[in-house]
Tab-separated table of C-alpha atoms in Angstrom:
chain	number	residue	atom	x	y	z
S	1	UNK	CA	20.435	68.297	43.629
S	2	UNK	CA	19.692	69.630	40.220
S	3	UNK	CA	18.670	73.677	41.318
S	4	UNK	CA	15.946	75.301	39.273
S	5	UNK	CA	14.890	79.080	39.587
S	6	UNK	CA	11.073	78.200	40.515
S	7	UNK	CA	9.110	78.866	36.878
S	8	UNK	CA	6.174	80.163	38.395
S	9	UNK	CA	8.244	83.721	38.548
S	10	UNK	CA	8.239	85.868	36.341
S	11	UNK	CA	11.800	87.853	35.971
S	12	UNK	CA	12.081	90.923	34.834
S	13	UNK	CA	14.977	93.628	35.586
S	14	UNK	CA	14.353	97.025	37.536
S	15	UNK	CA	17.753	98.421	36.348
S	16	UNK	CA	20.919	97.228	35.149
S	17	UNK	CA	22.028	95.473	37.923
S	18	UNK	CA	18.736	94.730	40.093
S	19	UNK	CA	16.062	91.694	39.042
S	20	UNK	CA	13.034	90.954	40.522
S	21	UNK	CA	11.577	87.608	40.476
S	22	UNK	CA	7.366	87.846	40.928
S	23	UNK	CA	4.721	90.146	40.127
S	24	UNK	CA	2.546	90.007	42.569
S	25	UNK	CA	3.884	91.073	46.550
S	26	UNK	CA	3.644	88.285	48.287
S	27	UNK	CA	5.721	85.823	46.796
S	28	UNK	CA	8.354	88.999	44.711
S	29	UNK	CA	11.712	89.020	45.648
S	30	UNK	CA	14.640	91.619	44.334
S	31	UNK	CA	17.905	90.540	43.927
S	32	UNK	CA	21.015	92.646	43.363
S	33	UNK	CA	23.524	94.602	42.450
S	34	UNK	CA	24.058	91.956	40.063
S	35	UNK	CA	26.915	91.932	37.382
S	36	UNK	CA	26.423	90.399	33.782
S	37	UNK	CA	28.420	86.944	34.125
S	38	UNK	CA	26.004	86.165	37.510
S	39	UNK	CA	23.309	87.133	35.325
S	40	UNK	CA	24.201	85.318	32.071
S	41	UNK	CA	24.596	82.334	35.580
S	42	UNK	CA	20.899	82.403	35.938
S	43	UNK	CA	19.611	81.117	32.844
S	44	UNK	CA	21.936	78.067	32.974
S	45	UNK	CA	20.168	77.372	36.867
S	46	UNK	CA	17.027	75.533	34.802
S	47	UNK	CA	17.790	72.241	36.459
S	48	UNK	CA	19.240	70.050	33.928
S	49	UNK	CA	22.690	71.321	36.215
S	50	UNK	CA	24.351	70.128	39.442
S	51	UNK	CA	25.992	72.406	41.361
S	52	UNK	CA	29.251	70.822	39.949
S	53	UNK	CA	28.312	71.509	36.451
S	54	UNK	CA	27.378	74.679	37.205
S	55	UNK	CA	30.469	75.988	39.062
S	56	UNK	CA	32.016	75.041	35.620
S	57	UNK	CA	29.705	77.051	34.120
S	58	UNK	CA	30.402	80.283	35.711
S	59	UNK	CA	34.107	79.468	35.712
S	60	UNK	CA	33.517	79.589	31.654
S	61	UNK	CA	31.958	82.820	32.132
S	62	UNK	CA	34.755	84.046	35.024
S	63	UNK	CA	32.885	83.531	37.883
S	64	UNK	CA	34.756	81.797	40.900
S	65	UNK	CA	33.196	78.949	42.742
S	66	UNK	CA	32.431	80.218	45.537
S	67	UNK	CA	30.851	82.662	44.092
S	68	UNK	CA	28.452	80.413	42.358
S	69	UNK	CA	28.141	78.546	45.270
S	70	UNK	CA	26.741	82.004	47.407
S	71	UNK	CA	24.266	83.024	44.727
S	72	UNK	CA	23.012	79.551	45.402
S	73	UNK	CA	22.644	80.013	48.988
S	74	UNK	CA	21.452	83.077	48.287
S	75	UNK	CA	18.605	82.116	46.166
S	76	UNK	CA	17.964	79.174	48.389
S	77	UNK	CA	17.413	81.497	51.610
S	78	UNK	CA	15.217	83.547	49.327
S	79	UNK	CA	12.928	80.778	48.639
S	80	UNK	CA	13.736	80.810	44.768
S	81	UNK	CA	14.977	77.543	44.253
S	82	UNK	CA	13.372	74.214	43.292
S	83	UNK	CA	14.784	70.904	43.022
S	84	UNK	CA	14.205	69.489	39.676
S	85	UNK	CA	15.357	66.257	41.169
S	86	UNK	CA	14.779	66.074	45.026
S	87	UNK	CA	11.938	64.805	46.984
S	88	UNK	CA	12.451	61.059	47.478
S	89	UNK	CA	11.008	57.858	45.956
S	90	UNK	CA	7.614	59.437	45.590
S	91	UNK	CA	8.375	62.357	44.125
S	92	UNK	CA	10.590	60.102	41.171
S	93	UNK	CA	8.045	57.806	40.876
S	94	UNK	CA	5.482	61.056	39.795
S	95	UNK	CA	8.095	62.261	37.649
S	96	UNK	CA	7.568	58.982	35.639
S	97	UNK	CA	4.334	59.902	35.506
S	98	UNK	CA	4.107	62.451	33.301
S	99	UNK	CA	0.139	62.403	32.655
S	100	UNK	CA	-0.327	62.842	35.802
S	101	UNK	CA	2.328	65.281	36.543
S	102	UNK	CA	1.690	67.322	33.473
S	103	UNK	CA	-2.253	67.895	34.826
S	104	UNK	CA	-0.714	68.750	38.279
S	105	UNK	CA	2.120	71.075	36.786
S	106	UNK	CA	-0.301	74.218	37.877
S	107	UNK	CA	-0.310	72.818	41.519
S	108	UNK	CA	2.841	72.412	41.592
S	109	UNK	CA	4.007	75.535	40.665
S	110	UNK	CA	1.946	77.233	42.910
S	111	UNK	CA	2.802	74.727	45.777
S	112	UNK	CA	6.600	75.955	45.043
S	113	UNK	CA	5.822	79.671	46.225
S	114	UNK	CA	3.757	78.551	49.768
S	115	UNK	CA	6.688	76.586	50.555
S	116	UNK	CA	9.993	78.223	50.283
S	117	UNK	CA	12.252	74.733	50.591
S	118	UNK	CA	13.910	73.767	47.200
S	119	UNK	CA	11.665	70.106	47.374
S	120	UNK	CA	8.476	71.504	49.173
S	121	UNK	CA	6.672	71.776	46.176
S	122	UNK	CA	7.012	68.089	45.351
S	123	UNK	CA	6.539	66.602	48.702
S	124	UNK	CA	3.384	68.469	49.121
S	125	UNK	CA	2.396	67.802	45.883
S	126	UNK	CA	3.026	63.940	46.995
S	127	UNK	CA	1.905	63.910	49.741
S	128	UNK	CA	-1.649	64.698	48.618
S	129	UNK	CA	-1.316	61.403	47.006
S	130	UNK	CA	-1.698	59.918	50.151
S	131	UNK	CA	-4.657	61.317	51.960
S	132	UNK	CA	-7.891	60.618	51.631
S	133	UNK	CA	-10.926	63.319	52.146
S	134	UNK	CA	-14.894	62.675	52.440
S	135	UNK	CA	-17.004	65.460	51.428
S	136	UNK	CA	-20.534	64.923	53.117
S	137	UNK	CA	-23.049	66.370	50.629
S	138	UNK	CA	-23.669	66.038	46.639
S	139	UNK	CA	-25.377	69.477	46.238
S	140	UNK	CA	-24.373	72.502	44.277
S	141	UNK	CA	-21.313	73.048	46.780
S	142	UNK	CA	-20.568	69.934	48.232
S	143	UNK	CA	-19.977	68.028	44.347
S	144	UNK	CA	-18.023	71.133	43.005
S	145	UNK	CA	-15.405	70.967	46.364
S	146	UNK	CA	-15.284	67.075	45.482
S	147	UNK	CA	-14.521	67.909	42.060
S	148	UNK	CA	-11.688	70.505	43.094
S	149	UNK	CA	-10.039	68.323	45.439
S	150	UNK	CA	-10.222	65.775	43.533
S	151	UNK	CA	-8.243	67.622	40.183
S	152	UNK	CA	-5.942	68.593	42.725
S	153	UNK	CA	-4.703	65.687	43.421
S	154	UNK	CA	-5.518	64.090	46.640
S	155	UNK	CA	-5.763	60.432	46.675
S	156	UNK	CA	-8.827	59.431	47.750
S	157	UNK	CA	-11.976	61.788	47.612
S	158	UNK	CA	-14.971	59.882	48.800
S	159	UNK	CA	-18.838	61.737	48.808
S	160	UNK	CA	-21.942	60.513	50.824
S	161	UNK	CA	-25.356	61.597	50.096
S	162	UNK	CA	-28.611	59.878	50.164
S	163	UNK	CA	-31.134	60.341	47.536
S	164	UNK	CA	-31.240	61.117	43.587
S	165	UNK	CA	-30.056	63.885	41.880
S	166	UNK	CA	-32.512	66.778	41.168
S	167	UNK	CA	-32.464	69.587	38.401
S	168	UNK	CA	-31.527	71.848	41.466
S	169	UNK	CA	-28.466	69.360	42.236
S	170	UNK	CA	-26.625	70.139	38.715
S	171	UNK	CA	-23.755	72.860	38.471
S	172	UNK	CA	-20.997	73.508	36.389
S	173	UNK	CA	-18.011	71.977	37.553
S	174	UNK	CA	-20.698	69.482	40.042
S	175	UNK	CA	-22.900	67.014	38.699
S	176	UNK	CA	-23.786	67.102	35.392
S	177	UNK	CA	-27.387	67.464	33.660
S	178	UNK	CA	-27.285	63.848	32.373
S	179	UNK	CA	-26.992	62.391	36.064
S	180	UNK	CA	-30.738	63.548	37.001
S	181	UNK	CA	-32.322	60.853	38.302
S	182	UNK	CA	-29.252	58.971	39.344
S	183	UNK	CA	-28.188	58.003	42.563
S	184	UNK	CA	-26.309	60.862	44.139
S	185	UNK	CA	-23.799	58.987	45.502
S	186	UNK	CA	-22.630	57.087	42.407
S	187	UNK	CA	-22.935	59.924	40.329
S	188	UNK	CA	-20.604	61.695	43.213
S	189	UNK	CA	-17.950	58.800	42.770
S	190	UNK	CA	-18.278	59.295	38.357
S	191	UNK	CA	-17.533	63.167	38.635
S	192	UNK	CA	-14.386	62.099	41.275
S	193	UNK	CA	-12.690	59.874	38.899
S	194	UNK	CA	-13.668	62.163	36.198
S	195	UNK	CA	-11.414	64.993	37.715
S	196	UNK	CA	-9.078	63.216	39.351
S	197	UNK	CA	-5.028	63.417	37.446
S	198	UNK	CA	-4.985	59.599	37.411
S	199	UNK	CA	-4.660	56.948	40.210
S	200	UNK	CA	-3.144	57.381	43.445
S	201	UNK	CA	-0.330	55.353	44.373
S	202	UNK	CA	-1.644	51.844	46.212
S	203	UNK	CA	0.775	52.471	48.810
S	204	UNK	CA	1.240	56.061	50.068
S	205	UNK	CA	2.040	57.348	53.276
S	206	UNK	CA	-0.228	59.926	54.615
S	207	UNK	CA	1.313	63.428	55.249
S	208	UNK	CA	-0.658	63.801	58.563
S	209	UNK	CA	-2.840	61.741	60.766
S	210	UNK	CA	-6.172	62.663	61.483
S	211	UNK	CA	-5.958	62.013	65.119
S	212	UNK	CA	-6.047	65.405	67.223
S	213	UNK	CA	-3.385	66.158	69.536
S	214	UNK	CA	-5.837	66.506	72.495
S	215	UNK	CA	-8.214	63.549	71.565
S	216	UNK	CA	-6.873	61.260	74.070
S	217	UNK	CA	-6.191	63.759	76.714
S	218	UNK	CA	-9.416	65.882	77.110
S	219	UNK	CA	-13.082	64.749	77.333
S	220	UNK	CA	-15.229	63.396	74.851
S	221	UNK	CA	-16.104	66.475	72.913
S	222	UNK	CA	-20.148	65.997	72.404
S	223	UNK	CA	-21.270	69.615	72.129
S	224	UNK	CA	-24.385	70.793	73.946
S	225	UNK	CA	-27.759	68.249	74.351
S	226	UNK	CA	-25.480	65.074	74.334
S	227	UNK	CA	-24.352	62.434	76.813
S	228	UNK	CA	-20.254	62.551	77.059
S	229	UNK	CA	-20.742	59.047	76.594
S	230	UNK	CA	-23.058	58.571	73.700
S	231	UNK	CA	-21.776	56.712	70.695
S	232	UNK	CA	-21.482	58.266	67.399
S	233	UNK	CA	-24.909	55.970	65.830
S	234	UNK	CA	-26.979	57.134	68.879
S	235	UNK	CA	-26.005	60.847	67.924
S	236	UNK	CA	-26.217	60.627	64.611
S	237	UNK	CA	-29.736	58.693	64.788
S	238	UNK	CA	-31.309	61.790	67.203
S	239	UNK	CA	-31.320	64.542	64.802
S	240	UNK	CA	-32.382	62.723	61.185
S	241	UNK	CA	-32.322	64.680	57.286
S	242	UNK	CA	-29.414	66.793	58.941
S	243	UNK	CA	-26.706	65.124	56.568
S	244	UNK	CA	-29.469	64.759	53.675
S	245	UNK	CA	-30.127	61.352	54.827
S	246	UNK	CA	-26.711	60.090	55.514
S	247	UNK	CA	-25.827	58.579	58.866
S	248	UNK	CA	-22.073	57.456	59.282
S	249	UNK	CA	-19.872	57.389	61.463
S	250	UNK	CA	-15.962	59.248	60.708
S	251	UNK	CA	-13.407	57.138	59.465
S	252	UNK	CA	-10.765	57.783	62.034
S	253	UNK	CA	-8.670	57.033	58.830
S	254	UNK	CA	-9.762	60.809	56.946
S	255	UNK	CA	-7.343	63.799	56.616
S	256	UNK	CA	-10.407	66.167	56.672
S	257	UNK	CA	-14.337	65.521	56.336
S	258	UNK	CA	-15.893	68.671	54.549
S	259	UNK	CA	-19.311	69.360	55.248
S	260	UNK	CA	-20.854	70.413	52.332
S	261	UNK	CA	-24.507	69.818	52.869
S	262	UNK	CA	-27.603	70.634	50.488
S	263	UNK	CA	-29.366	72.066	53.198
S	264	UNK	CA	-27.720	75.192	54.236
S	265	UNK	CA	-29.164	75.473	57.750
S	266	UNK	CA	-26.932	72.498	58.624
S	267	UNK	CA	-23.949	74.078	57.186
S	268	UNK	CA	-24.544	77.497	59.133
S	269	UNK	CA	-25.534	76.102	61.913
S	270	UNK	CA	-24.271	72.786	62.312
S	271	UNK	CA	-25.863	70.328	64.992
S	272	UNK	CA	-23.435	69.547	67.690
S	273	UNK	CA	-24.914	65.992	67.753
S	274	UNK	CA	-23.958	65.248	64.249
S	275	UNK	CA	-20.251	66.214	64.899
S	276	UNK	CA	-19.753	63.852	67.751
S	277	UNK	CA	-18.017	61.113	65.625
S	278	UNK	CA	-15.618	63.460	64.315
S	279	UNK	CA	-14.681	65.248	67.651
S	280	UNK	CA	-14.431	61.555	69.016
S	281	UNK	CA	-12.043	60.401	66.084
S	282	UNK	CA	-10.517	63.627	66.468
S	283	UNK	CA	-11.144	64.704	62.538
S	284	UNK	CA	-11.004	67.737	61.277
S	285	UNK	CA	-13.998	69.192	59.535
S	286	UNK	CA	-14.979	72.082	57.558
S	287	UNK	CA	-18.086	73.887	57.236
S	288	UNK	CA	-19.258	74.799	53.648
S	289	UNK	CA	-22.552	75.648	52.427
S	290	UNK	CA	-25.251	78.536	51.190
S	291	UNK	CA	-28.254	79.667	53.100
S	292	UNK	CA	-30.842	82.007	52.041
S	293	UNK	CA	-28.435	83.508	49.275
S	294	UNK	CA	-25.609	84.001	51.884
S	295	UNK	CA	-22.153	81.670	51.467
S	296	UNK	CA	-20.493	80.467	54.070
S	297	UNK	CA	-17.074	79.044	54.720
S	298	UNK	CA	-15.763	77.590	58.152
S	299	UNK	CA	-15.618	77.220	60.577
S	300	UNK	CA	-12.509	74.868	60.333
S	301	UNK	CA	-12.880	72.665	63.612
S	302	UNK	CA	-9.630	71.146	65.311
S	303	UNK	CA	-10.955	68.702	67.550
S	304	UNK	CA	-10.013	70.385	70.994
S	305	UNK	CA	-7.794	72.781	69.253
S	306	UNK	CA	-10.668	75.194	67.727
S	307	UNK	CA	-14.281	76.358	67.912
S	308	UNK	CA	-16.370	73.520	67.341
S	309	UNK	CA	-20.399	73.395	66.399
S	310	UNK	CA	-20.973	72.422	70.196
S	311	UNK	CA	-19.017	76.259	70.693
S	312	UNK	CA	-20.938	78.185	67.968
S	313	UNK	CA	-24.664	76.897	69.104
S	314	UNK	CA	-23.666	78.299	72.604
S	315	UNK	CA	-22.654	81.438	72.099
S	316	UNK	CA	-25.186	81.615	69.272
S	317	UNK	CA	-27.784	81.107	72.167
S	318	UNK	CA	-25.478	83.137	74.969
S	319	UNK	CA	-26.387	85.741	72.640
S	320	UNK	CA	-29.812	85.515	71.456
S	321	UNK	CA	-32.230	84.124	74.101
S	322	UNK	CA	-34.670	83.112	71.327
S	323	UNK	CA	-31.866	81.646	68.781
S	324	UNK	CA	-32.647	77.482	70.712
S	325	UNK	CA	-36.454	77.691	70.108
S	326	UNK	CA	-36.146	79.301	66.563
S	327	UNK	CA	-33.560	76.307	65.455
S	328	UNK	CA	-35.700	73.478	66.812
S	329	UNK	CA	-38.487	75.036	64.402
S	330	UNK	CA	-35.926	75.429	61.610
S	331	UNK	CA	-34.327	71.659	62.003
S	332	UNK	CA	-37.954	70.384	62.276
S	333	UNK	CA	-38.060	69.879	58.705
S	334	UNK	CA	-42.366	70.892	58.954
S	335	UNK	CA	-41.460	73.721	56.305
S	336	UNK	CA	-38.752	72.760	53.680
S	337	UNK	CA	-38.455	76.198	51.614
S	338	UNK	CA	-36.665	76.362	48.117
S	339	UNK	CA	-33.050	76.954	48.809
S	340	UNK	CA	-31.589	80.274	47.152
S	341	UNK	CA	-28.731	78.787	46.155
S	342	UNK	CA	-27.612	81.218	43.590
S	343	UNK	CA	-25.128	79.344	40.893
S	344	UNK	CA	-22.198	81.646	41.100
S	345	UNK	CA	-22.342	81.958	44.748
S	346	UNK	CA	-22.628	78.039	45.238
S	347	UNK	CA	-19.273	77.913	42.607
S	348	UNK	CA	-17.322	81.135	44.695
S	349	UNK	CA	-18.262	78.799	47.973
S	350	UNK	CA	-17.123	75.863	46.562
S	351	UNK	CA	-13.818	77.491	45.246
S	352	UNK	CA	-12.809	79.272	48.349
S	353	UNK	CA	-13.709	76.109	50.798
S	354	UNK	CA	-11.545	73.659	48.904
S	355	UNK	CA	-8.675	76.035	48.614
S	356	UNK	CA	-9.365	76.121	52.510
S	357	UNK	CA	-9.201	72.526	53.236
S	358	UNK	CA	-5.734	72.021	50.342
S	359	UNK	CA	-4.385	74.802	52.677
S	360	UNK	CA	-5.166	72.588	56.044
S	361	UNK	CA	-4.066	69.630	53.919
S	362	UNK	CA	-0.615	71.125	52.925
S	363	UNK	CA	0.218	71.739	56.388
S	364	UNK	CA	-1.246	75.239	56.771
S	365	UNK	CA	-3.914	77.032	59.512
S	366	UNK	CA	-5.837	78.487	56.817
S	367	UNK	CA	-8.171	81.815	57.988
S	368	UNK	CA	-11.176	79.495	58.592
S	369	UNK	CA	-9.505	78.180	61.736
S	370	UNK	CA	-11.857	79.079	64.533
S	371	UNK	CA	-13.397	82.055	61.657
S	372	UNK	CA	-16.948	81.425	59.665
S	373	UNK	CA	-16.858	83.625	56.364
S	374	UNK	CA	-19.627	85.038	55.333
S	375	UNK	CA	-20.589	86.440	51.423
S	376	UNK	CA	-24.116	87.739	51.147
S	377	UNK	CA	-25.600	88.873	47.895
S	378	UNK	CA	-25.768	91.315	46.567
S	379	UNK	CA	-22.704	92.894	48.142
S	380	UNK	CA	-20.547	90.178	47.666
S	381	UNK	CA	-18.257	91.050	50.560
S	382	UNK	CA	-16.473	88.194	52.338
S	383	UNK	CA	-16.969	88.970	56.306
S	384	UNK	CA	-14.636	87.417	58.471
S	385	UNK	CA	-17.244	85.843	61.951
S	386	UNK	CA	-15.185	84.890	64.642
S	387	UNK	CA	-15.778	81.694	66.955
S	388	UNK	CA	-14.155	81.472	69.834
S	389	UNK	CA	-14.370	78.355	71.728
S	390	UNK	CA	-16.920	78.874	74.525
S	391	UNK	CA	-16.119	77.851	78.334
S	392	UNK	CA	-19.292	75.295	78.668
S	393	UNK	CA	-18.530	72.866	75.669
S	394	UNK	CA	-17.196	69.818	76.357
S	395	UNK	CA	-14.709	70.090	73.467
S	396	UNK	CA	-12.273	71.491	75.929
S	397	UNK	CA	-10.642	74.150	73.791
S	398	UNK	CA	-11.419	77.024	75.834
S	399	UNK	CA	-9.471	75.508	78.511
S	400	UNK	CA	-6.020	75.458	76.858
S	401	UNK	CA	-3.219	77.805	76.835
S	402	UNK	CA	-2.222	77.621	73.199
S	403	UNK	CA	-3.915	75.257	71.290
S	404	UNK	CA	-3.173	76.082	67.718
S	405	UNK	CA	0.203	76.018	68.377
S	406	UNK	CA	0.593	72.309	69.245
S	407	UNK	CA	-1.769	71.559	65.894
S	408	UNK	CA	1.036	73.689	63.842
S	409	UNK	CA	3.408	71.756	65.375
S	410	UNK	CA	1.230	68.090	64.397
S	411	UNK	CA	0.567	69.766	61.004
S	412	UNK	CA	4.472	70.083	60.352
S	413	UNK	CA	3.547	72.963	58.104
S	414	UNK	CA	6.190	75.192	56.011
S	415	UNK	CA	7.678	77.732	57.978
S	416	UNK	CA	6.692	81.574	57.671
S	417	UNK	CA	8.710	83.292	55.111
S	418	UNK	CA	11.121	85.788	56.612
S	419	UNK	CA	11.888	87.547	53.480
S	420	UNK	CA	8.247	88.699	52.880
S	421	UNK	CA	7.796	91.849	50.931
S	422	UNK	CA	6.974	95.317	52.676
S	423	UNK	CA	4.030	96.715	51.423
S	424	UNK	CA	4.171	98.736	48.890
S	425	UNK	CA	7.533	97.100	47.829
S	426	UNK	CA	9.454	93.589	47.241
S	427	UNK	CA	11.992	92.749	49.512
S	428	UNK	CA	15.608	93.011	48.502
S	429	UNK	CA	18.169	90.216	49.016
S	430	UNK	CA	21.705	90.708	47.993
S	431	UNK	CA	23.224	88.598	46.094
S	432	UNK	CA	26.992	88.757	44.355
């Protein structure tokens, strides 16, 4: 282990003997009393140092070793410490590449402060590597998420849409003027490789499985209006132009399908029918889209875990007697009106759904789980819709005890910092 203070901290002192690494609350921490040899100790903790080399160190400067070796633990415990040389064979094999790693040096750092162990940062970062994502949709939205995941690293970013791209389709950070007229799909797979670091390793292991913990166990999750039995063609053939013209079945293969599509009523509310492959697969999927100059994010759907479209159409319709009738006019596709899909709404949407999903990916329960946001101009106030899984659907997760705790258990996500600030203030550790 070569220890590191993580770099994405800023230091600076509060008084002689007290420093505080981070600015912002969440991730500052306050260490102290702190005499001048233990702090001369932490500028020599840059990771170019083993712990061996760096009880010699502090013996230079008259520090004894176990002392150096409890401001270690301490800043370990703290969540302060990376490992400049930890992570395993993938991680090294990143390190090499330093094109890659210097375009994901951002990520990185920020993946250091979500997960407090010294090599989290680096696994996480690697373990993107190996997953692969399909974003239905080549719109405004669904090509900037793409985009972002892509940059971010993930291995394998795949986008299905049907058609060819229109003025309407171009956005900064999506498709780009010059593809009008093109194919949206191939245009899809040039802005991908575009953003993305630099190849993926050919052989990666993937961080998580797609399969759902309850696939196997409960019934086929269909959602209202479809046989338990049908197959995923059959309900992805009975409601056509949902997915813009794309009819697939899930790749029980995917980390996460986002659904991203141009149409916003499929986005807000999403056809049961046309999620049957994933709840069968057991995929995750996440709801992104704009509608009649509103954004919406989520819901995130955990196959038998979490609200699914089959829950939100019936409590949409528990609700509001007329909602059914109103959405079979809607979905008819008789009146196809200009979308207001405002550009900087379409980018915030895009933003805040694929920092969603890299959450889910890194082995989080991000606040989409089971939650639609909503951000309507001209307020621009992100509201927080609840669905709960509803006792009727056949996706079964309003008849289990604890659901999301046996997906945080599959996820293997980081554990919850204990050391988090109070509000207000940054919590104190002492060290020395």
């Amino acid at each position: 282990m070569h220890p590191r203070v993580k770099p994405a901290l800023r230091r600076g002192w509060r008084d002689l003997t007290t420093v505080q690494f981070g600015v912002a609350r969440a991730h500052a921490v306050v260490l102290g009393p702190m005499d001048p040899a233990t702090a001369g100790l932490l500028d020599l903790i840059d990771g170019t140092r083993g712990p061996a080399m760096l009880r010699e160190e502090g013996e230079r400067i008259g520090l004894r070793h176990d002392h150096v070796d409890l401001l270690l633990s301490r800043l370990t415990e703290a969540g302060l410490l990376d490992d400049a040389t930890g992570g395993g064979e993938s991680a090294n094999a990143l390190r090499k590449r330093t094109d890659v790693l210097d375009r994901l040096r951002p990520d990185l750092a920020s993946l250091s402060l979500t997960d407090r162990e010294p090599t989290g940062g680096i696994r996480r970062l690697t373990a993107r590597r190996g997953m692969r994502v399909q974003v239905r949709g080549a719109g405004r939205v669904g090509a900037t998420i793409a985009a972002v995941l892509s940059g971010a690293g993930l291995g394998r970013v795949d986008v299905l849409d049907g058609g060819r791209v229109e003025p309407s389709d171009v956005a900064p950070g999506g498709l780009p003027a010059e593809a009008i007229g093109e194919r949206r799909d191939e245009s899809a797979r040039r802005l991908v490789r575009r953003c993305a670091p630099g190849p993926a390793p050919r052989r990666a292991r993937p961080f998580r499985t797609s399969r759902s913990p309850f696939t196997e166990a409960s019934p086929t999750a269909t959602g209202p209006g479809t046989s338990a039995g049908a197959a995923p063609s059959a309900a992805l053939s009975a409601a056509p132009g949902a997915t813009d013209g794309v009819e697939r079945p899930a790749d029980p293969g995917l980390s996460l399908v986002v659904v991203a599509p141009r149409d916003g009523l499929a986005a807000y509310a999403p056809d049961p029918r046309l999620a049957v492959p994933y709840m069968q697969s057991g995929t995750p999927h996440l709801y992104a889209g704009v509608i009649e100059g509103t954004g919406v994010v989520g819901p995130l759907v955990l196959p038998g875990a979490s609200a699914c479209a089959g829950c939100l159409d019936l409590g949409r319709a528990e609700r509001e007697l007329a909602w059914p009738r109103m959405l079979a006019q809607w979905r008819s596709g008789r009146s196809r009106p200009v979308q207001a899909c405002d550009i900087g709404l379409a980018t915030t949407v895009a933003g805040l759904a694929a920092t969603h999903a890299l959450a889910f990916l890194d082995g989080g329960l991000p606040a989409s789980t089971g939650t639609r946001w909503e951000l309507p101009l001209p307020e621009l106030d992100w509201r927080p819709e609840p669905v709960a899984p509803h006792r009727e659907c056949t996706c079964g997760a309003a008849r289990r005890r604890n659901p999301l705790g046996e997906w945080e258990r599959v996820l293997d996500g980081p554990d919850e910092r204990e050391d988090t600030p109070m509000e207000g203030e940054p919590h104190e550790t002492m060290a020395g």
